[in-house]
Short mmCIF file of C-alpha atoms in Angstrom, two decimals:
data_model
loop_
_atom_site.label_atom_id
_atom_site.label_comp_id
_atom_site.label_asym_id
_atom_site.label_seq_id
_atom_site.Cartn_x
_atom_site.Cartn_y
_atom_site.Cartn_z
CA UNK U 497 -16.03 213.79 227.29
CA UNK U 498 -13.48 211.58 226.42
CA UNK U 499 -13.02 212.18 223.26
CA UNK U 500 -13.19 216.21 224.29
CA UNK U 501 -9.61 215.19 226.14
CA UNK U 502 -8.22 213.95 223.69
CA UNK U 503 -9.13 216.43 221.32
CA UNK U 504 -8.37 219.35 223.69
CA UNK U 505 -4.75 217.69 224.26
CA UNK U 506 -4.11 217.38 220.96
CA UNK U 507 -4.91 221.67 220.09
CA UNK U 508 -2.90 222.39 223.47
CA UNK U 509 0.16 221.14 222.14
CA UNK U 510 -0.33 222.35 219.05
CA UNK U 511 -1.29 226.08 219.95
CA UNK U 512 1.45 226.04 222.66
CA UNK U 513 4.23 225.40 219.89
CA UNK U 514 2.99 227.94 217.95
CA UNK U 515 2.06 230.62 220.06
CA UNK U 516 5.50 230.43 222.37
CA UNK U 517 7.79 231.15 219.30
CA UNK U 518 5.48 234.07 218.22
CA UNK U 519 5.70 235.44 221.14
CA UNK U 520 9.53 235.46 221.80
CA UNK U 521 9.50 237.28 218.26
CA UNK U 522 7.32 239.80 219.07
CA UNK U 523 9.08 240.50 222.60
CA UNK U 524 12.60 240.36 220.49
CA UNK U 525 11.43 242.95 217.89
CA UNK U 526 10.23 245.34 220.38
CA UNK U 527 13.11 245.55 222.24
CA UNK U 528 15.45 245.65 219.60
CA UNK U 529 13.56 248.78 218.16
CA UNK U 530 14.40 250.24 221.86
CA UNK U 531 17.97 249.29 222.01
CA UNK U 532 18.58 250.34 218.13
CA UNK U 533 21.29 253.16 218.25
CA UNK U 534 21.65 253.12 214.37
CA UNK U 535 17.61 253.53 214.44
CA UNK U 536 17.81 256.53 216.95
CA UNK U 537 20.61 258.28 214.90
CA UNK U 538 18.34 258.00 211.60
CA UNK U 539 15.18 259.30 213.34
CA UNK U 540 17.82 262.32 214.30
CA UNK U 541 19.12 263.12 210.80
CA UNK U 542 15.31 263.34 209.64
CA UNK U 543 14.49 265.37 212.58
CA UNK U 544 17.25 267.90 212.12
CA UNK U 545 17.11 267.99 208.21
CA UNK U 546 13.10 268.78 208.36
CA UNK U 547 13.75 271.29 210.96
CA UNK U 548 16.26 273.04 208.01
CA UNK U 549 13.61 272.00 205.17
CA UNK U 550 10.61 273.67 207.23
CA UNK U 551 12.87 276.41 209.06
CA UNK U 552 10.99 279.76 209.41
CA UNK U 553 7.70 277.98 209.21
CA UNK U 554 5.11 276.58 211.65
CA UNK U 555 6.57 273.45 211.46
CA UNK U 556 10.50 274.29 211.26
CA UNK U 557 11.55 274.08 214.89
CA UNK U 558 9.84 270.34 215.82
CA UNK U 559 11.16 268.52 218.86
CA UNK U 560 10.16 264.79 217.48
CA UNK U 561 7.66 263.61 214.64
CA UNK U 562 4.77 260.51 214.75
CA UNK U 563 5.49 257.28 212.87
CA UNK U 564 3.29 257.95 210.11
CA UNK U 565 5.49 260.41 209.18
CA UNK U 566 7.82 258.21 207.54
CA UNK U 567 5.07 257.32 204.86
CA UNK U 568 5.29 260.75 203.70
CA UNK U 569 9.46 260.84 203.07
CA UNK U 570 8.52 259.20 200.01
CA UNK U 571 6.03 261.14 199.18
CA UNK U 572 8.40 264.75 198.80
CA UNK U 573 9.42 265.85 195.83
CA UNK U 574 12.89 266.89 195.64
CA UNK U 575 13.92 269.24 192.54
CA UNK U 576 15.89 266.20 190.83
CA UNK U 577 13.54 264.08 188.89
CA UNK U 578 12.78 260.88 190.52
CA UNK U 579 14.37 261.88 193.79
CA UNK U 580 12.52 262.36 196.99
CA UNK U 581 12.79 262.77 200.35
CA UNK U 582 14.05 259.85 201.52
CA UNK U 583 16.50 259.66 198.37
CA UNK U 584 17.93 263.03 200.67
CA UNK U 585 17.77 261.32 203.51
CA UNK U 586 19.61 258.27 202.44
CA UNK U 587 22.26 260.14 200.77
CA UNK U 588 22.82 261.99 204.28
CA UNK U 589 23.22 258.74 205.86
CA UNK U 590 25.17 257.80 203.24
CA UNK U 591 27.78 260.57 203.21
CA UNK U 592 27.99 260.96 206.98
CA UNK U 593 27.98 257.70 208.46
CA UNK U 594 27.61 254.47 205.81
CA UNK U 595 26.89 252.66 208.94
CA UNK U 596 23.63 253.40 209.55
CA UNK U 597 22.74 252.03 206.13
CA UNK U 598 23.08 248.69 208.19
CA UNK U 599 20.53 249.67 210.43
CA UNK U 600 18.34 246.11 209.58
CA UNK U 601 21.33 244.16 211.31
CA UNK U 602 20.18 245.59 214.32
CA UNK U 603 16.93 244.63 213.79
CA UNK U 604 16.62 240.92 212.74
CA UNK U 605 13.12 239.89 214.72
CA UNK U 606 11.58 243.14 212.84
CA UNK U 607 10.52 241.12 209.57
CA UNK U 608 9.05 238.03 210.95
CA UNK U 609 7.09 240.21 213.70
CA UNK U 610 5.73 242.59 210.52
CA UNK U 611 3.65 238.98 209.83
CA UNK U 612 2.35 238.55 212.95
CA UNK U 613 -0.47 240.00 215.51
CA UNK U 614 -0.35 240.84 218.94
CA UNK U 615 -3.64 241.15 219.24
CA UNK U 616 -4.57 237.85 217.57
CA UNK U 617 -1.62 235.59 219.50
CA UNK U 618 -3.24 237.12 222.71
CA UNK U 619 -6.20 235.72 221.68
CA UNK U 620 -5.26 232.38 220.93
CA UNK U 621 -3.91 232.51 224.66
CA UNK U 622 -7.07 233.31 226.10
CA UNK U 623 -8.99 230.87 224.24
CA UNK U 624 -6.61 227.79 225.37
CA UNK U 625 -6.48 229.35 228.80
CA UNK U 626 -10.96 229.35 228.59
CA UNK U 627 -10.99 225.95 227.01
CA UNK U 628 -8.30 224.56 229.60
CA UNK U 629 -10.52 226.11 232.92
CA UNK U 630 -13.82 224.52 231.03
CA UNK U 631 -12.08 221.16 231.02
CA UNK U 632 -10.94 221.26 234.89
CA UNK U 633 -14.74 221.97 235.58
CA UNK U 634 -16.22 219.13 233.95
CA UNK U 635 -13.61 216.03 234.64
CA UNK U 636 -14.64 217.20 238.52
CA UNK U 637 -17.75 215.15 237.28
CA UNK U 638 -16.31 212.03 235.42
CA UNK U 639 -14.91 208.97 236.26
CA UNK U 640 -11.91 208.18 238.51
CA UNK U 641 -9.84 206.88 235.51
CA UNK U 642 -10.38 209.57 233.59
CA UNK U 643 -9.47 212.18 236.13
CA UNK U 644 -6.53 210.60 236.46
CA UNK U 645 -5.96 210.47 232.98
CA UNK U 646 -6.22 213.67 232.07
CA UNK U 647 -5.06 215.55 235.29
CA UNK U 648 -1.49 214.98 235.03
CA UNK U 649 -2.13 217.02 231.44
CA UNK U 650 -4.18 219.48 232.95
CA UNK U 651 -1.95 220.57 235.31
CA UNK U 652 1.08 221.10 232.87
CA UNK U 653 -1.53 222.69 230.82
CA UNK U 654 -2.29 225.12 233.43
CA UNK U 655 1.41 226.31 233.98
CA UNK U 656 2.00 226.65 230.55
CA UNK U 657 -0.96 228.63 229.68
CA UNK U 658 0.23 230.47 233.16
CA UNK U 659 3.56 231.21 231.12
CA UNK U 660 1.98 232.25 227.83
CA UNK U 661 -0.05 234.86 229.36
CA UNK U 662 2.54 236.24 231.57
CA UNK U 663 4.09 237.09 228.60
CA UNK U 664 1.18 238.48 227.18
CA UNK U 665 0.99 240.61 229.81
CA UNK U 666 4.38 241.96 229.43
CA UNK U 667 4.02 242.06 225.73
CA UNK U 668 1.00 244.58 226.74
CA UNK U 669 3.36 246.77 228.84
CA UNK U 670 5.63 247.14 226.40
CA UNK U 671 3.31 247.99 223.82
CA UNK U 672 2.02 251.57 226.14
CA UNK U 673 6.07 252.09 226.28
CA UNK U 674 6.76 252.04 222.70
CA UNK U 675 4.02 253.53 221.83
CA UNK U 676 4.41 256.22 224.55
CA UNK U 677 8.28 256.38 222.90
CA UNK U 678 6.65 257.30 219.49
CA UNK U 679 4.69 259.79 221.00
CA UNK U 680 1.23 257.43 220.12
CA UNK U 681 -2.30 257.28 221.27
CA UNK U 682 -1.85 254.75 223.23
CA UNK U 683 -5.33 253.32 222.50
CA UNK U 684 -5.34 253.86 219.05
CA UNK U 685 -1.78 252.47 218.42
CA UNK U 686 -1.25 249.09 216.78
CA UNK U 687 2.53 247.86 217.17
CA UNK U 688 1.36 246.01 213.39
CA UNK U 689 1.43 249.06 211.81
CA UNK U 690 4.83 250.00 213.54
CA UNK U 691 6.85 246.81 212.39
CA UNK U 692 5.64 247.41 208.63
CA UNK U 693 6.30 250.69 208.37
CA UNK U 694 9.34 250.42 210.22
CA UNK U 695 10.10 247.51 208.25
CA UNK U 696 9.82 249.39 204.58
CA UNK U 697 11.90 252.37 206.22
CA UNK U 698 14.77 250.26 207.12
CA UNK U 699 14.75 248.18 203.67
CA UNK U 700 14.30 251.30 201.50
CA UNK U 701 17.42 253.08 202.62
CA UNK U 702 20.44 250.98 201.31
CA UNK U 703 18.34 250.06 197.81
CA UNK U 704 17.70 254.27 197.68
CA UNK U 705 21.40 254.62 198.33
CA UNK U 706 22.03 252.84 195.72
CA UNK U 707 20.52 254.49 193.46
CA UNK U 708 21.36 257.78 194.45
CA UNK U 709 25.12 256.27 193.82
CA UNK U 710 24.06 255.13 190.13
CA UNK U 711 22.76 258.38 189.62
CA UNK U 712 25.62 260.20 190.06
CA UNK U 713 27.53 258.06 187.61
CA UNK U 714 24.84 258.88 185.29
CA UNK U 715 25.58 262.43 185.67
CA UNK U 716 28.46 262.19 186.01
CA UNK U 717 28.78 260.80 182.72
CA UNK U 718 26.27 263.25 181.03
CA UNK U 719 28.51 266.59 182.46
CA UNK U 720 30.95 264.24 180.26
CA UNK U 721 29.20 264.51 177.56
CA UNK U 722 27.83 267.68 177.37
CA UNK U 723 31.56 268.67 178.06
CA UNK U 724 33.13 266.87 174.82
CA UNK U 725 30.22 268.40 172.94
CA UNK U 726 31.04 272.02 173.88
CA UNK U 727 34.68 271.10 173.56
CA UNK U 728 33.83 270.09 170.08
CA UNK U 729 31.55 272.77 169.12
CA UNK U 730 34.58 275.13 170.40
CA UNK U 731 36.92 273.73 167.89
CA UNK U 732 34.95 274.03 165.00
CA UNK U 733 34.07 277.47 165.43
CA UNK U 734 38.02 278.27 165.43
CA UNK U 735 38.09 276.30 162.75
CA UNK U 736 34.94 278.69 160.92
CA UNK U 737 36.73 281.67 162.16
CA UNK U 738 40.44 280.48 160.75
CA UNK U 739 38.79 279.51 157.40
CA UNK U 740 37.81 282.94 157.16
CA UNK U 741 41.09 284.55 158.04
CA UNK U 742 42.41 281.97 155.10
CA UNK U 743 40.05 283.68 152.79
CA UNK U 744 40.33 286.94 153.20
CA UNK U 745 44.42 286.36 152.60
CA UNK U 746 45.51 287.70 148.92
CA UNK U 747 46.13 284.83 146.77
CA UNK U 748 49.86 285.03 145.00
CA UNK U 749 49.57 285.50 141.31
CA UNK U 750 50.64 281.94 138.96
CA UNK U 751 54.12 282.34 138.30
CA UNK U 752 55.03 282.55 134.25
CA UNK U 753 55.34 278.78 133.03
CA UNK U 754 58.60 279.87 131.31
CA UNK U 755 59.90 281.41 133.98
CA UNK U 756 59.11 278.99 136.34
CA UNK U 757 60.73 276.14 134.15
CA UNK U 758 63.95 278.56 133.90
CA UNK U 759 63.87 278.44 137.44
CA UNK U 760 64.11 274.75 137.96
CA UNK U 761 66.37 274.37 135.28
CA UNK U 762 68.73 276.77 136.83
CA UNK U 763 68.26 275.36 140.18
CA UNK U 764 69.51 271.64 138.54
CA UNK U 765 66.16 270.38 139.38
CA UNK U 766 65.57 266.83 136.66
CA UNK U 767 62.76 266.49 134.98
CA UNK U 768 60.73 263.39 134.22
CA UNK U 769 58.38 262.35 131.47
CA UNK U 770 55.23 263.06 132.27
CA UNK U 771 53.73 260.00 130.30
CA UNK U 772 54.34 256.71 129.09
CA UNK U 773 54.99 257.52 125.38
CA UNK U 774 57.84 259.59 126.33
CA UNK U 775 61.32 258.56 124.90
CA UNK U 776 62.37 258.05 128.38
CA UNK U 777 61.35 255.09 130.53
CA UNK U 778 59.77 255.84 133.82
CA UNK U 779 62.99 254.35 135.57
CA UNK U 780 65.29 256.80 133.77
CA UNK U 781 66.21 260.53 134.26
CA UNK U 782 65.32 263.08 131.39
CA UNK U 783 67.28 266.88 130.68
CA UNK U 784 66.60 269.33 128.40
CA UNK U 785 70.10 269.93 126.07
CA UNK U 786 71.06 273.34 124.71
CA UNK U 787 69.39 274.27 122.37
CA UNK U 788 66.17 273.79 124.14
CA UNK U 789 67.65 275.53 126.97
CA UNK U 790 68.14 278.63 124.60
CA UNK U 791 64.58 278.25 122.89
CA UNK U 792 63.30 278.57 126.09
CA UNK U 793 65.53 281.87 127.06
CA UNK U 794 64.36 283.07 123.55
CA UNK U 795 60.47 282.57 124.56
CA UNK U 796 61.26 284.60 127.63
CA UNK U 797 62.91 287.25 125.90
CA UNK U 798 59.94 287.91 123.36
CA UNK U 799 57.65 287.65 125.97
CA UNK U 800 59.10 290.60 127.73
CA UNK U 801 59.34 292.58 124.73
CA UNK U 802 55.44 291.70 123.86
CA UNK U 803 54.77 293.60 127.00
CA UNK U 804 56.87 296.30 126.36
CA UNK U 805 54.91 296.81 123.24
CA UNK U 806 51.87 296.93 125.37
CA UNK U 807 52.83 299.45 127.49
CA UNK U 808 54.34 301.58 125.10
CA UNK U 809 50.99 301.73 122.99
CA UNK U 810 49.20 302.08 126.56
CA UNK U 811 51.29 305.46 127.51
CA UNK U 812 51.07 306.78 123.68
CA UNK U 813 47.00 306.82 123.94
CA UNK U 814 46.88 308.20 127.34
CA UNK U 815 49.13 311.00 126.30
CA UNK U 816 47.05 311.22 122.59
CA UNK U 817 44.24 311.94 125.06
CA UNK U 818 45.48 314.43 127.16
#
């Protein structure tokens, strides 16, 4: 029996430092779910924006939905690849207030609680409370020393365990409230399944907001592209439709060589040589004299009575034919 004491004082202490912390977390994270108004004003923008999604069917004119329903925001498709429900929902939040993105701030208990169990803590309470009465009953039977040993423990025992499930009592009540607030069975609802889901809610929304930002850049950047290419594609179909205009333009006819030197001689234009083995360097400044001058006049001059020629033969068998 002795040893029973010792053993029993030992798991008391231990149990009692675990199970007190546990349970100020899970009374923390329930009421700070009740108190959220960041929380509240989320569960409104997904009310109202499934009431326009669903409007005109059976569905479109709900007054609240059940907690489960936030599983499925994840699951609806949106017509954007890779975009869902909740992307929608984020970027709502996003646009109208940014604050409710910080939603989690209001709930800092939620995360440890999603680790825990009410129903197991309460448990553990019971059983120290059992093992506690079990004791009292048999040290009723053992020697003075002992009794005195171990009653001063018992009785601090016995108001702590009083304290523990007092608040596993209240823990209780709340539990018919909030599930009662999330329109539950109240007998089928386990506040577990609340803080995780709750939990992966709250987390998803500024990581989806993000990437609703990043994919705006992204198309941003595409409308970009798909700009510059049009742009581009624009400019070299002027550029088709100009090379045709060039084409269809009548080409001038070559002028005459001679006359064309004539012309620059006339004009005072210098020539240079057009080769190394020229008399003239490259550095100096070559003219035609006189007499070249006139050879050149001459050349003209028989060239324009060559075609004379021509087109007095030309007429002379056009008449002989008529």
């Amino acid at each position: 029996m002795r040893v029973q004491g010792m053993l029993l004082r030992l798991e008391f202490l231990e149990k009692k430092q675990e199970l007190r912390p546990t349970l100020v977390t899970l009374h923390e994270a329930i009421d700070e779910i009740f108190a959220s108004a960041l929380l509240k004003k989320i569960f409104h923008v997904i009310l109202v924006t499934g009431n326009m999604i669903n409007a005109g069917g059976h569905s479109g004119n709900a007054y609240g939905f059940t907690i489960t329903s936030l599983d499925n925001l994840a699951d609806t498709r949106a017509n954007k690849p890779r975009m869902t429900y909740l992307h929608y929902i984020a970027s709502v939040c996003s646009d109208k207030d940014p604050a409710l993105l910080a939603v989690t701030e209001e709930l800092p208990h939620l995360k440890n609680a999603s680790r825990m169990s009410v129903e197991h803590t309460a448990q553990q309470v019971r059983e120290l409370k059992k093992s506690i009465g079990e004791m009292e009953k048999k040290i009723k039977k053992a020697p003075e020393d002992f009794r005195k040993q171990m009653g001063k423990f018992l009785e601090e025992a016995g108001k702590d365990i009083a304290t523990l499930s007092e608040s596993v009592h209240n823990l209780e009540e709340k539990l018919k409230k909030i599930a009662e607030f999330f329109c539950e069975d109240k007998k089928k609802f386990k506040i577990e399944e609340l803080f995780i889901r709750l939990l992966k809610f709250v987390e998803q929304l500024p990581a989806l907001a993000k990437e609703n930002k990043q994919r705006e850049i992204m198309e941003k950047k595409k409308e970009e592209r798909e700009r510059q290419k049009a742009e581009k594609e624009r400019l070299k179909q002027e550029a088709k439709q100009q090379g045709k205009y060039e084409k269809r333009m009548p080409t001038p006819e070559p002028e005459d060589i001679v006359d064309a030197l004539l012309k620059e001689i006339r004009a005072g234009t210098t020539l240079r040589p057009s080769g190394s083995d020229t008399p003239c360097n490259q550095r100096s400044r070559c003219t035609l004299k006189k007499k070249d001058i006139e050879r050149l006049e001459q050349m003209k001059q028989e060239k324009k009575e060559n075609e004379t020629i021509v087109l007095e033969d030309l007429e002379q068998k056009v008449n002989g034919i008529e």
